[in-house]
Amino acid sequence: QVQLVESGGGLVQAGGSLRLSCSASGLTFSNYGMGWFRQAPGKEREIVAGISRSGGNTYYGDSVKGRFTISRDNAKNTVYLQMNSLKPEDTAVYVCAADRRTLSGSITTGRQNYDYWGQGTQVTVSL
């Protein structure tokens, strides 16, 4: 049974930082592309960042480029999202997802292509 468990969310002031973690079990982690998505109230779920199976390639949504960094540790079955210079508009539930069909070196950006999802962790950025 595949499980993705996020942690690290919380309340932070604008300009602050948070580091999210997503721990995976029940799968061969290094065979999966991974992504971080977020969903704010009344908005569609959007991709924030993605990372290839080996971690050699990354993707960022335009709104987070230069502020967020995605990384992974295949030995620990964990993917991370370092979020710096946070803004109130970053407030959302952040969810990690795993894509089992991605080719080596590739990153999937469409949420419909991801196979497994975590429950999410709330990030709230105050003024």
PDB file of C-alpha atoms in Angstrom:
ATOM      1  CA  GLN A   1       0.000   0.000   0.000  1.00  0.00           C
ATOM      2  CA  VAL A   2       1.475   3.296  -1.111  1.00  0.00           C
ATOM      3  CA  GLN A   3       1.507   6.087   1.430  1.00  0.00           C
ATOM      4  CA  LEU A   4       2.696   9.666   1.100  1.00  0.00           C
ATOM      5  CA  VAL A   5       2.832  11.649   4.318  1.00  0.00           C
ATOM      6  CA  GLU A   6       3.556  15.370   4.332  1.00  0.00           C
ATOM      7  CA  SER A   7       4.886  17.358   7.265  1.00  0.00           C
ATOM      8  CA  GLY A   8       6.384  20.745   8.018  1.00  0.00           C
ATOM      9  CA  GLY A   9       3.475  23.043   7.339  1.00  0.00           C
ATOM     10  CA  GLY A  10       2.403  25.788   9.694  1.00  0.00           C
ATOM     11  CA  LEU A  11       1.868  29.490  10.214  1.00  0.00           C
ATOM     12  CA  VAL A  12       4.628  31.863   9.180  1.00  0.00           C
ATOM     13  CA  GLN A  13       4.931  35.591   8.621  1.00  0.00           C
ATOM     14  CA  ALA A  14       5.459  37.006   5.169  1.00  0.00           C
ATOM     15  CA  GLY A  15       9.119  36.846   4.226  1.00  0.00           C
ATOM     16  CA  GLY A  16       9.675  33.766   6.333  1.00  0.00           C
ATOM     17  CA  SER A  17      10.620  30.219   5.383  1.00  0.00           C
ATOM     18  CA  LEU A  18       9.276  26.706   5.790  1.00  0.00           C
ATOM     19  CA  ARG A  19      10.567  23.317   4.754  1.00  0.00           C
ATOM     20  CA  LEU A  20       8.038  20.689   3.803  1.00  0.00           C
ATOM     21  CA  SER A  21       8.812  16.978   3.761  1.00  0.00           C
ATOM     22  CA  CYS A  22       6.982  14.116   2.117  1.00  0.00           C
ATOM     23  CA  SER A  23       7.842  10.619   3.286  1.00  0.00           C
ATOM     24  CA  ALA A  24       6.915   7.765   0.936  1.00  0.00           C
ATOM     25  CA  SER A  25       6.350   4.097   1.683  1.00  0.00           C
ATOM     26  CA  GLY A  26       5.029   1.078  -0.178  1.00  0.00           C
ATOM     27  CA  LEU A  27       6.785   1.929  -3.449  1.00  0.00           C
ATOM     28  CA  THR A  28      10.223   1.890  -5.018  1.00  0.00           C
ATOM     29  CA  PHE A  29      10.740   5.586  -4.498  1.00  0.00           C
ATOM     30  CA  SER A  30      13.560   6.069  -7.005  1.00  0.00           C
ATOM     31  CA  ASN A  31      11.254   4.838  -9.792  1.00  0.00           C
ATOM     32  CA  TYR A  32       8.818   7.708  -9.294  1.00  0.00           C
ATOM     33  CA  GLY A  33       8.816  11.275 -10.393  1.00  0.00           C
ATOM     34  CA  MET A  34       7.582  13.463  -7.556  1.00  0.00           C
ATOM     35  CA  GLY A  35       5.656  16.689  -7.415  1.00  0.00           C
ATOM     36  CA  TRP A  36       4.415  19.254  -4.957  1.00  0.00           C
ATOM     37  CA  PHE A  37       1.004  20.773  -5.604  1.00  0.00           C
ATOM     38  CA  ARG A  38      -1.016  23.321  -3.702  1.00  0.00           C
ATOM     39  CA  GLN A  39      -4.662  24.206  -3.452  1.00  0.00           C
ATOM     40  CA  ALA A  40      -6.037  27.406  -1.984  1.00  0.00           C
ATOM     41  CA  PRO A  41      -9.716  27.831  -1.075  1.00  0.00           C
ATOM     42  CA  GLY A  42     -11.816  28.351  -4.179  1.00  0.00           C
ATOM     43  CA  LYS A  43      -8.913  27.677  -6.524  1.00  0.00           C
ATOM     44  CA  GLU A  44      -7.828  24.731  -8.590  1.00  0.00           C
ATOM     45  CA  ARG A  45      -4.964  22.525  -7.513  1.00  0.00           C
ATOM     46  CA  GLU A  46      -1.780  23.743  -9.192  1.00  0.00           C
ATOM     47  CA  ILE A  47       1.681  22.325  -9.512  1.00  0.00           C
ATOM     48  CA  VAL A  48       4.310  24.105  -7.471  1.00  0.00           C
ATOM     49  CA  ALA A  49       7.381  22.032  -8.296  1.00  0.00           C
ATOM     50  CA  GLY A  50       8.391  18.691  -9.748  1.00  0.00           C
ATOM     51  CA  ILE A  51      11.512  16.569  -9.659  1.00  0.00           C
ATOM     52  CA  SER A  52      12.726  13.700 -11.796  1.00  0.00           C
ATOM     53  CA  ARG A  53      13.417  10.217 -10.496  1.00  0.00           C
ATOM     54  CA  SER A  54      17.093  10.808  -9.835  1.00  0.00           C
ATOM     55  CA  GLY A  55      16.650  14.415  -8.779  1.00  0.00           C
ATOM     56  CA  GLY A  56      18.720  15.664 -11.694  1.00  0.00           C
ATOM     57  CA  ASN A  57      15.918  17.708 -13.231  1.00  0.00           C
ATOM     58  CA  THR A  58      13.456  20.057 -11.594  1.00  0.00           C
ATOM     59  CA  TYR A  59      10.470  22.179 -12.584  1.00  0.00           C
ATOM     60  CA  TYR A  60       8.928  25.202 -10.875  1.00  0.00           C
ATOM     61  CA  GLY A  61       5.719  27.058 -11.371  1.00  0.00           C
ATOM     62  CA  ASP A  62       6.180  30.687 -12.385  1.00  0.00           C
ATOM     63  CA  SER A  63       4.844  32.024  -9.101  1.00  0.00           C
ATOM     64  CA  VAL A  64       7.501  30.258  -7.008  1.00  0.00           C
ATOM     65  CA  LYS A  65      10.585  30.395  -9.205  1.00  0.00           C
ATOM     66  CA  GLY A  66      13.578  31.730  -7.330  1.00  0.00           C
ATOM     67  CA  ARG A  67      11.868  31.265  -3.943  1.00  0.00           C
ATOM     68  CA  PHE A  68      11.148  27.521  -3.650  1.00  0.00           C
ATOM     69  CA  THR A  69      13.507  24.582  -4.067  1.00  0.00           C
ATOM     70  CA  ILE A  70      12.484  20.973  -4.518  1.00  0.00           C
ATOM     71  CA  SER A  71      14.886  18.165  -3.673  1.00  0.00           C
ATOM     72  CA  ARG A  72      14.761  14.480  -2.871  1.00  0.00           C
ATOM     73  CA  ASP A  73      16.715  11.886  -0.939  1.00  0.00           C
ATOM     74  CA  ASN A  74      16.115   8.496  -2.501  1.00  0.00           C
ATOM     75  CA  ALA A  75      17.906   6.742   0.354  1.00  0.00           C
ATOM     76  CA  LYS A  76      15.326   8.198   2.762  1.00  0.00           C
ATOM     77  CA  ASN A  77      12.310   7.905   0.425  1.00  0.00           C
ATOM     78  CA  THR A  78      11.649  11.585   0.995  1.00  0.00           C
ATOM     79  CA  VAL A  79      11.023  14.637  -1.135  1.00  0.00           C
ATOM     80  CA  TYR A  80      11.404  18.154   0.235  1.00  0.00           C
ATOM     81  CA  LEU A  81      10.151  21.606  -0.605  1.00  0.00           C
ATOM     82  CA  GLN A  82      12.171  24.495   0.787  1.00  0.00           C
ATOM     83  CA  MET A  83      10.051  27.630   0.695  1.00  0.00           C
ATOM     84  CA  ASN A  84      11.699  31.011   1.190  1.00  0.00           C
ATOM     85  CA  SER A  85      10.434  34.578   0.962  1.00  0.00           C
ATOM     86  CA  LEU A  86       6.913  33.388   1.577  1.00  0.00           C
ATOM     87  CA  LYS A  87       3.996  35.583   0.580  1.00  0.00           C
ATOM     88  CA  PRO A  88       0.375  35.611   1.762  1.00  0.00           C
ATOM     89  CA  GLU A  89      -0.630  34.297  -1.673  1.00  0.00           C
ATOM     90  CA  ASP A  90       1.375  31.129  -0.946  1.00  0.00           C
ATOM     91  CA  THR A  91      -1.249  30.187   1.646  1.00  0.00           C
ATOM     92  CA  ALA A  92      -2.699  26.810   0.650  1.00  0.00           C
ATOM     93  CA  VAL A  93      -2.765  23.120   1.413  1.00  0.00           C
ATOM     94  CA  TYR A  94       0.417  21.611  -0.008  1.00  0.00           C
ATOM     95  CA  VAL A  95       0.235  18.053  -1.281  1.00  0.00           C
ATOM     96  CA  CYS A  96       2.919  15.772  -2.602  1.00  0.00           C
ATOM     97  CA  ALA A  97       2.286  13.291  -5.393  1.00  0.00           C
ATOM     98  CA  ALA A  98       4.055  10.401  -7.103  1.00  0.00           C
ATOM     99  CA  ASP A  99       4.115   9.593 -10.805  1.00  0.00           C
ATOM    100  CA  ARG A 100       5.012   5.989 -11.650  1.00  0.00           C
ATOM    101  CA  ARG A 101       4.952   6.383 -15.419  1.00  0.00           C
ATOM    102  CA  THR A 102       7.437   9.192 -15.820  1.00  0.00           C
ATOM    103  CA  LEU A 103      10.488   8.460 -17.900  1.00  0.00           C
ATOM    104  CA  SER A 104      13.920   8.790 -16.360  1.00  0.00           C
ATOM    105  CA  GLY A 105      14.946  12.449 -16.401  1.00  0.00           C
ATOM    106  CA  SER A 106      11.425  13.661 -17.148  1.00  0.00           C
ATOM    107  CA  ILE A 107       8.999  15.614 -14.992  1.00  0.00           C
ATOM    108  CA  THR A 108       5.231  15.464 -15.186  1.00  0.00           C
ATOM    109  CA  THR A 109       3.425  18.733 -14.614  1.00  0.00           C
ATOM    110  CA  GLY A 110      -0.172  17.693 -15.179  1.00  0.00           C
ATOM    111  CA  ARG A 111      -1.947  16.598 -12.024  1.00  0.00           C
ATOM    112  CA  GLN A 112      -3.923  13.989 -13.967  1.00  0.00           C
ATOM    113  CA  ASN A 113      -0.714  12.063 -14.572  1.00  0.00           C
ATOM    114  CA  TYR A 114       0.098  11.535 -10.918  1.00  0.00           C
ATOM    115  CA  ASP A 115      -0.907   8.218  -9.427  1.00  0.00           C
ATOM    116  CA  TYR A 116      -0.587   8.653  -5.671  1.00  0.00           C
ATOM    117  CA  TRP A 117      -1.329  11.623  -3.432  1.00  0.00           C
ATOM    118  CA  GLY A 118      -0.724  12.537   0.161  1.00  0.00           C
ATOM    119  CA  GLN A 119      -3.264  14.136   2.481  1.00  0.00           C
ATOM    120  CA  GLY A 120      -1.594  17.508   2.466  1.00  0.00           C
ATOM    121  CA  THR A 121      -0.186  19.971   4.978  1.00  0.00           C
ATOM    122  CA  GLN A 122      -1.517  23.475   5.587  1.00  0.00           C
ATOM    123  CA  VAL A 123       0.742  26.453   4.984  1.00  0.00           C
ATOM    124  CA  THR A 124      -0.537  29.827   6.137  1.00  0.00           C
ATOM    125  CA  VAL A 125       1.418  33.004   5.492  1.00  0.00           C
ATOM    126  CA  SER A 126       0.351  36.089   7.424  1.00  0.00           C
ATOM    127  CA  LEU A 127       1.139  39.720   6.748  1.00  0.00           C
TER     128      LEU A 127
END
